Coordinates of C-alpha atoms in Angstrom, one line a residue:
M70 CA -70.8 15.7 -1.2
N71 CA -73.8 18.0 -0.6
F72 CA -74.2 18.1 3.1
D73 CA -77.4 20.3 2.8
S74 CA -79.5 17.3 1.6
L75 CA -78.6 15.2 4.6
S76 CA -80.1 15.1 8.1
P77 CA -78.4 17.2 10.8
H78 CA -77.3 14.0 12.6
R79 CA -75.8 12.5 9.4
T80 CA -74.1 15.8 8.5
A81 CA -72.4 16.0 11.9
T82 CA -71.2 12.4 11.6
L83 CA -69.7 13.0 8.1
H84 CA -68.0 16.2 9.4
C85 CA -66.4 14.3 12.2
Q86 CA -65.2 11.5 9.9
T87 CA -63.7 14.0 7.4
L88 CA -61.9 15.9 10.2
F89 CA -60.5 12.5 11.6
F90 CA -59.1 11.5 8.2
R91 CA -57.5 14.9 7.7
I92 CA -55.8 14.8 11.1
T93 CA -54.6 11.2 10.5
A94 CA -53.2 12.1 7.1
T95 CA -51.3 15.1 8.6
Y96 CA -49.6 13.0 11.3
S97 CA -48.7 10.1 9.0
T98 CA -46.9 12.6 6.7
I99 CA -45.0 14.3 9.4
C100 CA -43.9 11.2 11.4
P101 CA -43.4 8.2 9.0
N102 CA -42.0 5.5 11.3
Q103 CA -39.6 8.0 13.1
V104 CA -40.7 6.9 16.5
E105 CA -40.5 3.2 15.5
S106 CA -36.8 3.5 14.4
P107 CA -34.9 5.3 17.1
N108 CA -31.6 3.8 16.0
E109 CA -31.6 5.6 12.6
E110 CA -29.3 8.4 13.5
A111 CA -27.3 10.8 11.3
I112 CA -23.8 9.4 10.5
E113 CA -21.1 11.6 12.0
H114 CA -18.0 12.1 9.9
P115 CA -14.7 11.8 11.8
R116 CA -13.3 15.2 12.7
D117 CA -9.6 14.5 12.7
S118 CA -7.0 11.9 12.0
I119 CA -7.3 10.2 15.4
E120 CA -11.0 9.5 14.9
I121 CA -10.3 8.4 11.3
F122 CA -7.6 5.9 12.3
K123 CA -9.8 4.6 15.2
Q124 CA -12.6 4.1 12.7
W125 CA -10.3 1.9 10.7
G126 CA -9.6 -0.3 13.7
C127 CA -6.5 1.3 15.2
C128 CA -6.2 1.2 19.0
E129 CA -4.3 3.6 21.2
N130 CA -1.1 1.7 20.9
D131 CA -1.4 1.7 17.1
L132 CA -1.9 5.5 17.1
L133 CA 1.2 5.9 19.2
K134 CA 3.2 3.9 16.6
I135 CA 1.7 5.8 13.7
F136 CA 2.3 9.3 15.2
S137 CA 5.8 8.5 16.5
R138 CA 6.8 7.4 13.0
Q139 CA 5.1 10.3 11.2
P140 CA 4.1 13.1 13.7
S141 CA 2.5 15.2 10.9
L142 CA -0.3 12.6 10.5
R143 CA -1.7 13.8 13.9
N144 CA -2.7 17.1 12.2
A145 CA -3.5 15.6 8.8
Q146 CA -6.5 17.0 7.0
A147 CA -9.4 14.6 7.4
T148 CA -10.8 14.6 3.9
P149 CA -7.6 13.6 2.0
L150 CA -6.7 11.1 4.6
L151 CA -10.1 9.6 4.6
S152 CA -10.0 9.3 0.8
K153 CA -6.6 7.5 0.9
L154 CA -7.8 5.1 3.5
N155 CA -10.9 4.3 1.5
L156 CA -8.7 3.3 -1.4
L157 CA -6.6 1.1 0.9
S158 CA -9.7 -0.4 2.4
S159 CA -10.9 -1.4 -1.1
L160 CA -7.7 -3.5 -1.4
G161 CA -8.5 -5.4 1.8
L162 CA -5.9 -3.6 3.9
T163 CA -6.8 -3.3 7.6
G164 CA -5.8 -1.0 10.5
S165 CA -3.1 -3.4 11.5
D166 CA -1.7 -3.3 7.9
I167 CA -1.8 0.5 7.9
V168 CA 0.4 0.6 11.1
K169 CA 3.0 -1.6 9.4
M170 CA 2.9 0.4 6.2
V171 CA 3.5 3.7 8.1
N172 CA 6.3 2.1 10.0
C173 CA 7.9 0.9 6.8
R174 CA 7.2 4.2 4.8
P175 CA 6.6 7.0 7.3
R176 CA 5.8 9.5 4.5
F177 CA 3.5 7.1 2.6
F178 CA 0.4 9.2 3.4
C179 CA 2.1 12.3 2.1
S180 CA 2.2 10.8 -1.4
R181 CA -0.6 10.7 -3.9
I182 CA -1.9 7.2 -4.4
N183 CA -4.9 7.9 -6.6
N184 CA -2.8 8.5 -9.8
C185 CA -3.5 5.7 -12.3
F186 CA -5.0 3.8 -9.3
D187 CA -7.3 1.4 -11.1
E188 CA -4.8 0.7 -13.9
R189 CA -2.0 0.2 -11.4
I190 CA -4.1 -2.2 -9.3
E191 CA -5.1 -4.2 -12.3
F192 CA -1.5 -4.5 -13.4
L193 CA -0.3 -5.5 -9.9
V194 CA -3.1 -8.1 -9.4
N195 CA -2.1 -9.7 -12.7
L196 CA 1.5 -9.6 -11.6
F197 CA 1.0 -11.1 -8.1
G198 CA -1.7 -13.5 -9.2
S199 CA -4.3 -12.5 -6.5
R200 CA -5.5 -9.5 -4.4
E201 CA -4.4 -11.4 -1.3
M202 CA -0.8 -11.8 -2.5
L203 CA -0.9 -8.1 -3.6
R204 CA -2.0 -7.1 -0.1
T205 CA 1.0 -9.0 1.4
A206 CA 3.3 -7.2 -1.0
L207 CA 1.8 -3.8 -0.2
V208 CA 2.3 -4.2 3.5
R209 CA 5.9 -5.2 2.8
N210 CA 6.4 -2.3 0.3
P211 CA 3.8 0.4 0.3
S212 CA 5.7 2.3 -2.4
L213 CA 4.2 -0.1 -5.0
L214 CA 1.3 2.4 -4.8
T215 CA 3.5 5.5 -5.2
Y216 CA 6.1 4.7 -7.7
D217 CA 5.8 6.4 -11.1
F218 CA 3.6 3.8 -12.7
H219 CA 4.5 4.3 -16.4
N220 CA 8.0 5.7 -16.1
T221 CA 9.5 3.6 -13.3
M222 CA 7.5 0.6 -12.1
K223 CA 6.4 -0.9 -15.4
P224 CA 9.8 -0.4 -17.2
V225 CA 11.8 -2.0 -14.3
I226 CA 9.5 -5.0 -14.2
A227 CA 9.7 -5.4 -17.9
L228 CA 13.5 -5.2 -17.8
Y229 CA 13.7 -8.1 -15.3
E230 CA 11.3 -10.1 -17.4
E231 CA 13.5 -9.5 -20.4
I232 CA 16.5 -10.7 -18.4
G233 CA 14.7 -13.8 -17.4
I234 CA 13.0 -13.1 -14.1
S235 CA 9.2 -13.3 -14.1
G236 CA 6.2 -15.0 -12.5
I237 CA 6.9 -16.5 -9.1
D238 CA 10.5 -15.4 -9.2
M239 CA 9.5 -11.8 -9.8
I240 CA 7.0 -12.0 -7.0
A241 CA 9.6 -13.4 -4.6
M242 CA 12.1 -10.6 -5.5
L243 CA 9.5 -7.8 -5.1
I244 CA 8.5 -9.1 -1.6
S245 CA 12.0 -9.9 -0.4
R246 CA 13.7 -6.8 -1.8
P247 CA 11.4 -3.7 -1.2
T248 CA 14.0 -1.4 -2.9
L249 CA 14.1 -3.5 -6.1
I250 CA 12.1 -1.0 -8.3
S251 CA 13.6 2.2 -6.9
R252 CA 17.3 1.1 -7.0
T253 CA 17.4 -1.2 -10.1
S254 CA 19.7 -0.2 -13.0
F255 CA 21.4 -2.3 -15.6
N256 CA 24.2 -1.6 -18.2
E257 CA 26.7 -3.6 -20.2
E258 CA 29.1 -3.9 -17.3
K259 CA 26.4 -5.3 -15.0
M260 CA 25.3 -7.7 -17.6
E261 CA 28.9 -8.9 -17.9
Y262 CA 29.1 -9.4 -14.2
I263 CA 26.0 -11.7 -14.4
K264 CA 27.7 -13.8 -17.0
K265 CA 30.8 -14.0 -14.9
T266 CA 28.9 -15.7 -12.1
G267 CA 28.2 -18.6 -14.5
V268 CA 24.6 -18.9 -13.2
S269 CA 22.1 -19.9 -15.9
K270 CA 18.6 -18.7 -16.2
G271 CA 17.3 -22.0 -15.2
S272 CA 19.2 -22.0 -11.9
K273 CA 17.3 -21.3 -8.6
M274 CA 20.1 -18.8 -7.8
Y275 CA 19.6 -16.8 -10.9
K276 CA 17.0 -14.4 -9.6
Y277 CA 19.1 -13.7 -6.5
V278 CA 22.3 -13.0 -8.5
V279 CA 20.5 -10.8 -11.0
S280 CA 18.5 -8.8 -8.4
L281 CA 21.6 -8.3 -6.2
I282 CA 23.6 -6.9 -9.1
G283 CA 20.7 -5.0 -10.4
I284 CA 20.2 -2.9 -7.2
S285 CA 23.9 -2.5 -6.5
R286 CA 26.0 0.5 -7.6
I287 CA 28.7 -0.2 -10.1
E288 CA 31.2 1.5 -7.8
T289 CA 30.2 -0.6 -4.9
I290 CA 30.6 -3.9 -6.9
R291 CA 34.1 -2.9 -8.0
E292 CA 35.1 -2.0 -4.5
K293 CA 33.9 -5.3 -3.1
V294 CA 35.7 -7.3 -5.7
T295 CA 38.9 -5.4 -5.2
N296 CA 38.7 -6.0 -1.4
L297 CA 38.2 -9.7 -1.9
E298 CA 41.2 -9.8 -4.3
K299 CA 43.3 -8.4 -1.5
F300 CA 42.6 -11.6 0.5
G301 CA 44.1 -13.7 -2.3
C302 CA 40.9 -14.5 -4.2
S303 CA 41.1 -14.4 -8.0
E304 CA 38.4 -12.6 -9.9
E305 CA 37.1 -15.9 -11.3
E306 CA 36.8 -17.4 -7.8
I307 CA 35.0 -14.3 -6.6
W308 CA 32.3 -14.4 -9.3
S309 CA 32.0 -18.2 -9.0
L310 CA 31.4 -17.8 -5.2
L311 CA 28.9 -15.0 -5.8
G312 CA 27.0 -17.3 -8.2
R313 CA 26.8 -20.1 -5.6
S314 CA 26.0 -17.8 -2.7
P315 CA 24.8 -14.3 -3.7
Y316 CA 24.6 -13.1 -0.1
F317 CA 28.0 -14.1 1.1
D318 CA 29.1 -10.5 0.9
T319 CA 26.2 -8.2 0.1
L320 CA 27.2 -5.8 -2.7
G321 CA 24.4 -3.2 -2.2

């Protein structure tokens, strides 16, 4: 606009209006709603394991339990610990669950749980039928997240399915026997022991007989049978009794 063609009064008015708009624009750029939103503060990242566990809902008593079971967690690096807890949180696990997991497996957080994580979780959800049931199993046996997925966990589960234990029976055994995957082994001698019990695949006792023999050492089984024979029991009676009551004398 050409101010020279205007009256002195009109020129002064336009100069004042222009200056006002410039000042208003400057302040609106520098302070966009900052004064109106005092609660928007920068998020502070936890500095150590104590703050991290508290962030996940652990109280002082929980921290005492965690650090008494695994003292090294007190000085754990924040970033790796936070990463693992984020993975656990995605599975619905809470601070209370974490306390139980550390109590069960003190060195759990020393293990890498991100290997094949998505593939492992998909497999386990299909196996347990739901994420909630998987959560229950993980609290009972956190090692389900640390076993060698392709070389240990999948082959052992496939072996039990081949023998005749799957579905609900497999779930029950994995929850009731946390060492099932790590200790299971089968050979011809063990398969012969299963036959000697006389328990059929359709029996409710089958899964208990198979899992008990599966996790027991051959030497231990032989020793137990020999000891029972000393009390006058025949081998046939021993295996028949085992078939009816697998826990009458734990072999493992």
